[in-house]
């Protein structure tokens, strides 16, 4: 028998045999296959519309490429009735199949006794001839790369479906990169495998990184051990070593294929807790960006790193595996470089924030994007500060580098912990200037929690250090902060004296932001004394300075102070306008404390005009925030809101009344952020 084409198949007998090798070779997809509906729908649509001759599923080990390919192939069987052939190309083994072996498998599936030509060109022609005119689906699992697959592209009418851990491109290749399952899909898969996992499913899915192979192994472990409770198993998996056991075999295959230098680079990427960019990888690797880019490309191609829009990341379980291969010396050096780089990133974000204008949001976006890395960098510095002078300097520098962004964004309790670590490092180094800055910011943090007396103790120490070291700006800031503390303690006279001294120093040294802070605090002091017109004059000056310097946070706080002043004068319309502007700015820059305070003061206005439902909605935001940060007056504010709720219940159909002249209980603007 001769098959159309230039090559022949010889059977060595008088008549060709009938095809006896099975043409329907697909294994069944996993019985517990879950999710991937969008991927299946997109791929099926492309094939049904005739838009794909070759389709590829790519991704890291254990992400479920083969399972999805088998499920897709099962659904596509009616479109390819002639044959559905399957072959493992062994792309991550030490002996991947040659293209000739794959072609021979396909030909012999039709003609099992055929004697095939030895030359690849002849075999390729025969391969295409056998498939010509057929409606066959070829699932080639676990491909090593383009060279292995290129000659396997079948004639039109057939479909070559390829899975691979490696990223490669071929003309006409329709690809789909697979990520981990969604949280809901991961939970469903676990519950299909072992229903008794129950409420532990979400936490277990998270520990498994929502990676199908890890989910299946975890579910199977609980199925095999009915005596082991899901909650107990979850606790055991929090041990990284036990978690690693779930996926070590899968990652080892990919890892072993890397050259030794690339193995080292991949291991070092374990220091990143989340995503990172090229500059960060180059910093950790201590190399220039161009060769670092080449290395990231190689790792991306091997699916050991994910990448999109200039950001890279290791899957959670890949990070655990990579970290397990790090030697202690490698880990220490990589973490040091990581910490140094992100101190620089934090400083860049803070610089942009202080630059003002559109740069404010650019700086805050950079801060938010890299927050996980910033936390990890500071953690290394704080851990090593006592034994390592370089770590101690870095620990102190983090708080200086990001002072304004940290004051705005960082959770209050965490900020206190960081400041205490930085203060200890500064004292260890004998750095009096840094000691003063950290003490001042600790005072502000305690004041924000309602502990004015503790704040005062810190400010007094700052004032002493500033005067000893001749730090005029620090002296002015300390005086302003002391004024705020005395105002909170009810000593208006001493508060005003300190504000006046701060204003004098700020003007002497040309500190415009300090001048704005001092004027704002004086405005609040005059408002407290009943001289509202004079207060407004001060606030208008502050607003001008804030807008000139691009101080968006200061601008928002001043709008709030003006709102309180106009409310005191009975001009509720202007008061509401100013408070709404305060809230808008707070939301734009992510100032949660400012948003809470602004909501409270706006709520007081609505309470005054008997719109109690709106008042409760607004004022409750302050209560929730105060409870979250552990503010000392949280329950006092909560009681106020509960009292308004009680009034609503007593008279559920209250008509809206004209606003009354009632001064809200304002929360004055804070002093200098040191």
XYZ file of C-alpha atoms in Angstrom:
674
model
C 0.000 0.000 0.000
C 1.252 3.471 -0.864
C 0.174 6.538 1.034
C -0.089 9.788 -0.949
C 3.188 11.676 -0.766
C 6.825 11.146 -1.622
C 7.490 8.459 0.968
C 6.121 4.959 1.202
C 5.163 2.635 4.002
C 6.281 -0.918 3.394
C 4.405 -3.791 5.055
C 6.602 -6.600 3.723
C 3.573 -8.712 2.800
C 1.191 -9.250 -0.117
C -1.615 -7.122 1.301
C -1.734 -4.266 3.823
C -3.311 -4.994 7.154
C -6.325 -3.143 8.432
C -5.598 -0.414 10.990
C -5.647 -2.135 14.320
C -3.917 0.387 16.582
C -6.418 2.387 18.638
C -7.286 5.768 17.224
C -9.134 6.959 20.335
C -6.354 7.227 22.886
C -7.402 10.118 25.122
C -7.294 9.433 28.845
C -10.378 10.643 30.666
C -10.111 14.040 32.336
C -10.082 13.947 36.140
C -13.502 13.011 37.475
C -13.289 15.935 39.890
C -12.380 18.489 37.212
C -13.577 21.895 38.423
C -13.756 25.403 36.991
C -11.899 26.781 33.967
C -15.229 27.564 32.280
C -13.926 30.757 30.637
C -10.813 29.061 29.285
C -12.814 26.130 27.935
C -15.361 28.392 26.291
C -12.732 30.578 24.608
C -10.680 27.665 23.300
C -13.724 25.711 22.128
C -15.066 28.766 20.312
C -11.755 29.332 18.512
C -11.631 25.715 17.334
C -15.311 25.553 16.350
C -14.933 28.693 14.240
C -11.988 27.143 12.408
C -9.495 29.582 13.852
C -7.025 27.082 15.255
C -4.889 24.314 13.810
C -2.523 24.391 16.773
C -3.482 25.461 20.289
C -1.255 25.636 23.355
C -1.848 25.576 27.113
C 1.116 26.933 29.068
C 1.859 27.294 32.753
C 3.839 26.228 35.767
C 4.023 22.720 37.181
C 0.798 21.557 38.779
C -1.405 24.346 37.423
C -3.691 21.872 35.636
C -2.615 22.121 31.980
C -3.107 18.431 31.198
C -6.431 18.237 33.021
C -7.765 21.209 31.069
C -6.434 19.832 27.784
C -8.152 16.491 28.408
C -11.416 18.223 29.297
C -11.230 20.361 26.158
C -10.390 17.351 24.008
C -13.354 15.471 25.458
C -15.661 18.321 24.493
C -14.150 18.565 20.988
C -14.453 14.857 20.139
C -17.526 15.336 17.904
C -15.549 17.757 15.719
C -12.692 15.272 15.257
C -14.336 11.849 14.850
C -11.534 10.198 12.880
C -9.025 10.041 15.730
C -8.105 11.490 19.101
C -4.455 10.658 19.725
C -2.443 11.279 22.880
C 1.302 11.347 23.558
C 3.457 12.557 26.443
C 6.412 14.372 24.879
C 8.343 14.160 28.188
C 9.519 17.761 27.841
C 10.809 18.113 31.406
C 12.506 14.752 31.613
C 16.157 14.089 30.891
C 15.129 12.298 27.667
C 12.410 14.283 25.855
C 10.990 12.606 22.757
C 12.417 13.569 19.394
C 9.922 14.956 16.854
C 10.488 11.791 14.797
C 9.297 9.668 17.708
C 6.113 11.740 18.000
C 5.453 11.521 14.259
C 6.083 7.778 14.320
C 3.532 7.400 17.112
C 0.871 9.144 15.041
C 1.600 7.175 11.857
C 1.688 3.876 13.718
C -1.606 4.685 15.387
C -3.061 4.284 11.894
C -0.628 1.630 10.606
C 0.923 -0.236 13.545
C 3.008 -2.672 11.479
C 4.467 -0.092 9.142
C 8.212 0.117 8.505
C 8.904 3.854 8.638
C 11.616 5.831 6.830
C 14.587 6.885 8.936
C 15.145 10.353 7.483
C 13.165 13.050 9.309
C 12.154 14.844 6.101
C 10.620 11.681 4.662
C 8.900 10.826 7.912
C 7.462 14.352 8.176
C 6.031 14.087 4.682
C 4.526 10.723 5.544
C 3.098 12.154 8.791
C 1.291 14.892 6.892
C 0.097 12.475 4.259
C -1.442 10.131 6.814
C -3.352 13.040 8.394
C -4.332 14.670 5.123
C -8.126 14.806 4.781
C -8.624 13.490 8.286
C -10.503 15.122 11.192
C -8.030 14.159 13.922
C -7.215 15.695 17.289
C -3.618 15.275 18.469
C -2.962 16.000 22.141
C 0.794 16.339 22.675
C 1.321 16.740 26.401
C 4.328 18.244 28.156
C 6.240 19.761 25.240
C 9.848 20.895 25.618
C 9.669 23.809 23.197
C 9.245 25.074 19.671
C 11.810 22.735 18.091
C 9.980 19.670 19.402
C 6.555 20.828 18.220
C 7.105 22.738 14.971
C 7.296 19.706 12.685
C 4.180 18.214 14.303
C 1.791 20.884 12.985
C -0.864 18.870 11.122
C -2.727 19.700 7.894
C -5.798 21.903 8.019
C -8.790 20.028 9.359
C -6.835 18.514 12.229
C -6.071 20.076 15.608
C -2.767 19.869 17.472
C -3.329 20.612 21.151
C -0.087 21.154 23.099
C 0.660 21.616 26.801
C 3.977 22.910 28.071
C 5.717 24.456 31.056
C 7.744 26.489 28.573
C 6.750 29.617 26.702
C 7.385 29.506 22.960
C 5.767 30.809 19.798
C 4.786 29.225 16.503
C 2.962 30.767 13.540
C -0.774 30.285 14.060
C -0.354 29.108 17.640
C -3.342 30.039 19.801
C -2.052 30.117 23.386
C -3.615 30.296 26.808
C -1.450 30.887 29.907
C -2.958 29.219 32.954
C -2.902 30.668 36.442
C -4.052 29.086 39.675
C -7.776 28.455 40.181
C -9.994 31.222 41.475
C -10.751 31.099 45.240
C -14.251 29.776 44.568
C -13.055 27.132 42.090
C -10.353 25.972 44.500
C -12.892 25.560 47.306
C -15.241 23.618 45.022
C -12.459 21.255 43.976
C -11.505 20.504 47.577
C -15.124 19.840 48.527
C -15.582 17.529 45.538
C -12.590 15.478 46.662
C -13.482 15.451 50.362
C -16.819 17.023 51.398
C -15.980 16.928 55.108
C -13.383 19.673 54.577
C -16.368 21.996 54.934
C -15.599 25.433 56.380
C -11.865 24.781 56.271
C -11.935 24.792 52.452
C -11.110 28.480 51.975
C -8.099 28.440 54.291
C -6.826 25.127 52.923
C -7.176 26.425 49.357
C -5.133 29.484 50.270
C -2.372 27.381 51.813
C -2.247 25.285 48.645
C -1.853 28.437 46.560
C -5.013 27.364 44.683
C -2.727 25.109 42.623
C -4.709 22.076 41.378
C -1.971 19.523 42.088
C -1.591 20.730 45.675
C -5.369 20.876 46.158
C -5.765 17.300 44.946
C -2.951 16.021 47.147
C -4.336 17.824 50.181
C -7.863 16.560 49.538
C -6.581 13.019 48.991
C -4.643 13.141 52.255
C -7.834 13.895 54.163
C -9.749 11.223 52.252
C -7.112 8.647 53.187
C -7.077 9.800 56.810
C -10.678 9.946 58.077
C -9.251 10.260 61.607
C -7.527 13.544 60.708
C -9.710 16.615 61.091
C -9.527 19.288 58.354
C -8.719 21.943 60.956
C -5.770 19.926 62.264
C -4.483 19.322 58.738
C -4.710 23.030 57.970
C -2.577 23.797 61.024
C 0.013 21.228 59.959
C 0.252 22.714 56.468
C 1.188 26.082 57.934
C 4.592 24.472 58.431
C 6.397 25.339 55.173
C 8.176 21.975 55.129
C 4.909 20.027 55.078
C 3.464 22.373 52.463
C 6.529 21.842 50.314
C 5.997 18.074 50.450
C 2.813 18.540 48.403
C 4.575 19.889 45.316
C 8.280 19.153 45.632
C 8.358 16.463 42.953
C 6.649 18.694 40.374
C 8.938 21.673 40.889
C 12.078 19.560 41.100
C 11.698 18.500 37.458
C 11.566 22.106 36.211
C 14.299 23.258 38.586
C 16.713 20.504 37.588
C 16.459 21.505 33.925
C 17.842 24.989 34.634
C 21.560 25.770 34.271
C 23.281 26.159 37.640
C 23.564 29.950 37.466
C 19.871 30.283 36.614
C 18.957 27.954 39.478
C 20.769 30.339 41.841
C 19.000 33.385 40.420
C 15.603 31.714 40.721
C 16.287 30.691 44.316
C 17.124 34.289 45.184
C 13.770 35.496 43.860
C 12.193 33.748 46.866
C 12.954 36.893 48.914
C 10.133 38.729 47.110
C 6.851 38.241 49.024
C 4.790 39.254 45.987
C 5.285 40.867 42.609
C 8.385 42.810 41.604
C 9.846 44.618 38.603
C 13.038 44.310 36.569
C 14.942 46.895 38.628
C 14.204 44.986 41.828
C 15.353 41.656 40.368
C 18.530 43.314 39.074
C 19.160 44.795 42.537
C 18.757 41.444 44.281
C 20.988 39.785 41.680
C 23.542 42.649 41.837
C 23.640 42.982 38.057
C 22.718 45.455 35.353
C 19.107 45.509 34.088
C 19.895 44.135 30.598
C 21.359 40.741 31.668
C 18.744 40.578 34.431
C 16.046 40.992 31.777
C 17.525 38.074 29.837
C 17.468 35.874 32.943
C 13.874 36.795 33.760
C 12.981 35.934 30.178
C 14.546 32.493 30.543
C 12.686 31.859 33.802
C 9.455 33.116 32.270
C 9.934 30.743 29.361
C 10.278 27.872 31.838
C 7.060 28.937 33.649
C 9.000 29.254 36.895
C 8.160 32.959 36.937
C 4.916 34.629 35.859
C 5.092 38.013 34.144
C 2.680 40.661 32.927
C 2.933 44.417 32.219
C 6.464 44.711 33.579
C 5.710 42.897 36.846
C 6.918 39.414 37.775
C 6.035 37.003 40.541
C 6.612 33.502 41.835
C 3.583 31.412 42.660
C 3.261 30.987 46.427
C 4.253 27.318 46.317
C 7.066 28.006 43.854
C 8.355 30.564 46.362
C 8.261 27.958 49.134
C 10.176 25.522 46.921
C 12.758 28.124 45.847
C 13.267 29.247 49.445
C 13.864 25.655 50.499
C 16.813 25.518 48.094
C 18.417 28.763 49.324
C 21.598 28.422 51.310
C 21.777 30.637 54.403
C 24.523 32.844 52.992
C 22.541 33.296 49.770
C 19.382 34.117 51.709
C 21.111 36.727 53.895
C 22.736 38.493 50.958
C 19.584 38.460 48.818
C 17.475 39.836 51.667
C 20.013 42.605 52.348
C 19.977 43.713 48.704
C 16.179 43.483 48.656
C 15.901 45.657 51.778
C 18.314 48.271 50.434
C 16.449 48.494 47.144
C 13.045 48.982 48.734
C 14.323 51.670 51.094
C 15.200 53.514 47.892
C 11.744 52.765 46.407
C 10.055 54.064 49.568
C 12.109 57.256 49.394
C 11.119 57.704 45.740
C 7.429 57.310 46.582
C 7.725 59.834 49.416
C 9.595 62.303 47.178
C 6.800 62.145 44.595
C 4.162 62.578 47.300
C 5.882 65.706 48.648
C 6.370 67.094 45.145
C 2.656 67.845 45.076
C 0.181 68.135 42.224
C -0.296 65.064 40.048
C 2.853 63.537 41.581
C 0.992 62.955 44.862
C -1.090 60.114 43.461
C 1.851 58.765 41.449
C 3.879 58.504 44.650
C 1.036 56.887 46.572
C 0.413 54.368 43.791
C 4.094 53.406 43.887
C 3.901 53.057 47.676
C 0.764 50.899 47.495
C 2.173 48.733 44.690
C 5.358 47.958 46.603
C 3.972 47.887 50.139
C 4.513 44.147 50.614
C 8.132 44.452 49.515
C 8.636 47.525 51.726
C 7.343 45.581 54.730
C 9.655 42.663 53.961
C 12.640 44.979 53.540
C 12.036 46.712 56.844
C 11.507 43.362 58.584
C 14.989 42.249 57.529
C 16.530 45.507 58.764
C 14.698 45.382 62.098
C 15.584 41.723 62.675
C 19.293 42.302 62.102
C 19.660 45.749 63.668
C 21.131 44.626 66.997
C 23.906 42.543 65.447
C 24.594 44.423 62.217
C 25.367 48.145 62.019
C 24.363 48.296 58.333
C 20.982 46.767 59.163
C 20.534 49.241 62.031
C 21.193 52.186 59.704
C 18.743 50.794 57.187
C 16.131 50.242 59.911
C 16.376 53.898 60.896
C 16.496 55.077 57.271
C 13.222 53.360 56.314
C 11.264 55.609 58.684
C 12.954 58.739 57.354
C 12.682 57.656 53.723
C 8.909 57.257 53.809
C 7.864 59.497 56.708
C 4.930 61.209 54.972
C 3.584 58.201 53.066
C 3.894 56.014 56.160
C 2.095 58.584 58.318
C -0.746 58.686 55.803
C -1.065 55.023 54.862
C 0.456 52.764 57.517
C -1.829 51.162 60.138
C -1.296 53.028 63.420
C -0.236 50.092 65.583
C 2.205 48.829 62.963
C 3.596 52.345 62.611
C 4.315 52.476 66.336
C 6.139 49.132 66.149
C 8.259 50.354 63.239
C 9.057 53.635 64.977
C 10.071 51.885 68.170
C 12.439 49.628 66.190
C 13.870 52.634 64.356
C 14.255 54.566 67.617
C 16.194 51.687 69.174
C 18.414 51.506 66.074
C 19.093 55.275 66.139
C 20.045 55.127 69.821
C 22.280 52.129 69.168
C 24.035 54.143 66.434
C 24.219 57.286 68.553
C 22.343 59.228 65.842
C 20.679 62.011 67.862
C 18.999 63.669 64.882
C 17.306 60.419 63.828
C 16.403 59.723 67.449
C 14.582 63.058 67.593
C 12.684 62.413 64.356
C 11.542 58.966 65.472
C 10.493 60.278 68.901
C 8.478 63.039 67.246
C 6.674 60.654 64.932
C 5.974 58.326 67.854
C 4.400 61.276 69.633
C 2.176 61.952 66.621
C 1.206 58.261 66.483
C 0.199 58.242 70.155
C -1.706 61.511 69.729
C -3.621 59.947 66.820
C -4.622 57.143 69.172
C -5.911 59.673 71.717
C -3.014 59.319 74.195
C -2.099 63.019 74.495
C -0.061 62.663 77.688
C 2.204 60.002 76.222
C 2.522 62.120 73.093
C 3.587 65.113 75.223
C 6.382 63.100 76.852
C 7.786 62.258 73.418
C 7.522 65.825 72.126
C 9.409 67.167 75.149
C 12.283 64.791 74.390
C 12.239 65.886 70.736
C 12.403 69.560 71.716
C 15.404 68.921 73.937
C 17.282 66.998 71.207
C 16.460 69.601 68.538
C 17.839 72.410 70.694
C 20.943 70.401 71.576
C 21.703 69.664 67.917
C 20.687 73.077 66.555
C 17.882 71.583 64.434
C 15.631 74.614 63.976
C 13.099 72.855 61.787
C 12.860 69.999 64.287
C 12.490 72.520 67.098
C 9.601 74.222 65.315
C 7.882 70.905 64.616
C 8.241 69.833 68.240
C 6.733 73.130 69.437
C 3.784 72.733 67.074
C 3.191 69.167 68.149
C 3.406 70.144 71.816
C 0.815 72.812 71.123
C -1.524 70.155 69.703
C -0.993 67.978 72.758
C -1.733 70.838 75.174
C -4.830 71.753 73.161
C -6.032 68.165 73.490
C -5.413 68.357 77.246
C -7.500 71.547 77.451
C -4.667 74.031 78.037
C -5.485 76.553 75.260
C -3.082 79.213 76.558
C 0.009 76.987 76.457
C -1.108 75.559 73.123
C -1.289 79.038 71.552
C 2.116 80.005 72.946
C 3.704 76.965 71.316
C 1.947 77.602 67.987
C 3.242 81.199 67.923
C 6.816 79.991 68.537
C 6.468 77.396 65.773
C 5.188 80.036 63.338
C 8.108 82.337 64.129
C 10.718 79.613 63.532
C 9.032 78.379 60.322
C 9.084 81.885 58.857
C 12.691 82.455 59.923
C 13.948 79.347 58.123
C 11.534 79.497 55.156
C 9.682 76.303 56.057
C 6.445 76.866 54.132
C 4.768 73.625 55.154
C 5.721 74.255 58.765
C 4.285 77.751 58.442
C 1.043 76.310 57.117
C 0.830 73.837 59.998
C 1.423 76.569 62.573
C -1.191 78.864 61.006
C -3.703 76.031 60.869
C -3.165 75.163 64.509
C -3.514 78.824 65.477
C -6.740 78.965 63.489
C -8.109 76.041 65.471
C -7.032 77.738 68.681
C -8.873 80.955 67.768
C -11.953 78.961 66.766
C -11.868 77.290 70.172
C -11.772 80.720 71.812
C -14.808 81.858 69.806
C -12.935 84.167 67.391
C -14.200 82.376 64.291
C -13.549 85.179 61.810
C -9.898 85.313 62.819
C -9.738 81.538 62.557
C -11.054 81.681 58.979
C -8.393 84.250 58.073
C -5.721 81.824 59.256
C -7.301 78.867 57.445
C -7.437 80.809 54.161
C -3.678 81.457 54.458
C -3.079 77.787 55.165
C -5.132 76.763 52.128
C -3.057 79.026 49.898
C 0.213 77.558 51.239
C -1.037 73.975 50.882
C -2.071 74.563 47.274
C 1.224 76.335 46.489
C 3.311 73.490 47.912
C 1.119 70.678 46.562
C 0.285 69.472 50.085
C -2.906 67.583 49.258
C -3.332 66.198 52.740
C -2.906 69.651 54.288
C -5.332 71.066 51.728
C -7.956 68.503 52.720
C -7.487 69.120 56.433
C -7.860 72.871 55.890
C -11.099 72.424 53.970
C -12.329 70.489 56.996
C -11.298 73.256 59.388
C -13.011 75.855 57.205
C -16.129 73.677 57.177
C -16.174 73.656 60.966
C -15.689 77.418 61.097
C -18.561 78.144 58.699
C -20.771 75.742 60.642
C -20.010 77.785 63.755
C -21.177 80.909 61.889
C -24.409 79.141 60.891
C -23.512 78.987 57.184
C -24.338 75.315 56.777
C -24.297 75.386 52.969
C -20.677 76.556 52.838
C -19.806 74.233 55.713
C -21.109 71.204 53.812
C -19.307 72.300 50.621
C -15.980 72.502 52.447
C -16.467 69.154 54.215
C -17.363 67.487 50.899
C -14.122 68.842 49.395
C -12.258 67.478 52.422
C -13.775 64.034 51.900
C -13.032 64.049 48.164
C -9.343 64.763 48.724
C -9.095 62.197 51.523
C -10.537 59.513 49.266
C -8.290 60.479 46.351
C -5.108 60.097 48.391
C -6.297 57.216 50.589
C -6.283 59.238 53.815
C -8.490 56.975 55.915
C -8.067 59.013 59.079
C -9.004 62.180 57.212
C -11.994 60.500 55.615
C -13.203 59.303 59.021
C -12.826 62.729 60.633
C -14.441 64.484 57.685
C -17.366 62.054 57.724
C -17.880 62.694 61.439
C -17.981 66.473 61.084
C -20.261 66.272 58.055
C -22.485 63.892 59.995
C -22.769 66.407 62.814
C -24.118 68.939 60.330
C -26.755 66.497 59.106
C -27.670 65.711 62.704
C -28.176 69.437 63.299
C -30.650 69.611 60.414
C -32.430 66.447 61.609
C -31.339 64.201 58.739
C -30.521 61.535 61.293
C -30.202 58.559 58.954
C -27.566 60.357 56.879
C -25.834 61.508 60.057
C -25.558 57.952 61.380
C -24.256 56.657 58.057
C -21.464 59.243 58.044
C -20.568 59.213 61.721
C -20.393 55.427 61.861
C -17.320 55.570 59.578
C -15.415 57.413 62.305
C -16.525 54.873 64.904
C -15.394 51.925 62.773
C -12.029 53.504 62.005
C -11.470 54.503 65.642
C -12.196 50.960 66.814
C -9.911 49.543 64.143
C -6.925 51.614 65.293
C -7.747 51.319 69.005
C -8.489 55.010 69.602
C -9.189 55.805 73.260
C -12.375 57.722 72.463
C -13.881 55.151 70.087
C -16.630 54.059 72.462
C -17.525 57.636 73.358
C -18.144 58.328 69.674
C -20.022 55.044 69.324
C -22.322 56.057 72.183
C -23.101 59.321 70.371
C -24.085 57.418 67.225
C -26.188 54.940 69.245
C -28.052 57.853 70.831
C -28.937 59.183 67.375
C -30.132 55.718 66.345
C -32.369 55.651 69.418
C -33.880 58.969 68.363
C -34.599 57.545 64.908
C -36.425 54.565 66.430
C -38.465 56.783 68.711
C -39.683 58.979 65.837
C -39.307 56.980 62.624
C -41.067 59.536 60.412
C -39.175 62.661 61.421
C -39.685 65.525 58.946
C -36.562 67.258 57.719
C -36.042 70.659 59.343
C -34.020 73.683 58.394
C -30.472 73.433 59.742
C -29.794 74.765 63.181
C -26.823 76.849 64.148
C -24.749 74.242 65.876
C -20.987 73.977 65.951
C -19.773 70.470 65.215
C -17.224 68.905 67.495
C -14.277 69.370 65.167
C -11.058 67.424 65.240
C -8.219 69.884 64.602
C -5.537 69.335 62.067
C -2.414 67.607 63.294
C 0.927 69.378 63.521
C 4.033 68.818 61.498
C 4.711 65.331 60.150
C 8.348 65.017 61.106
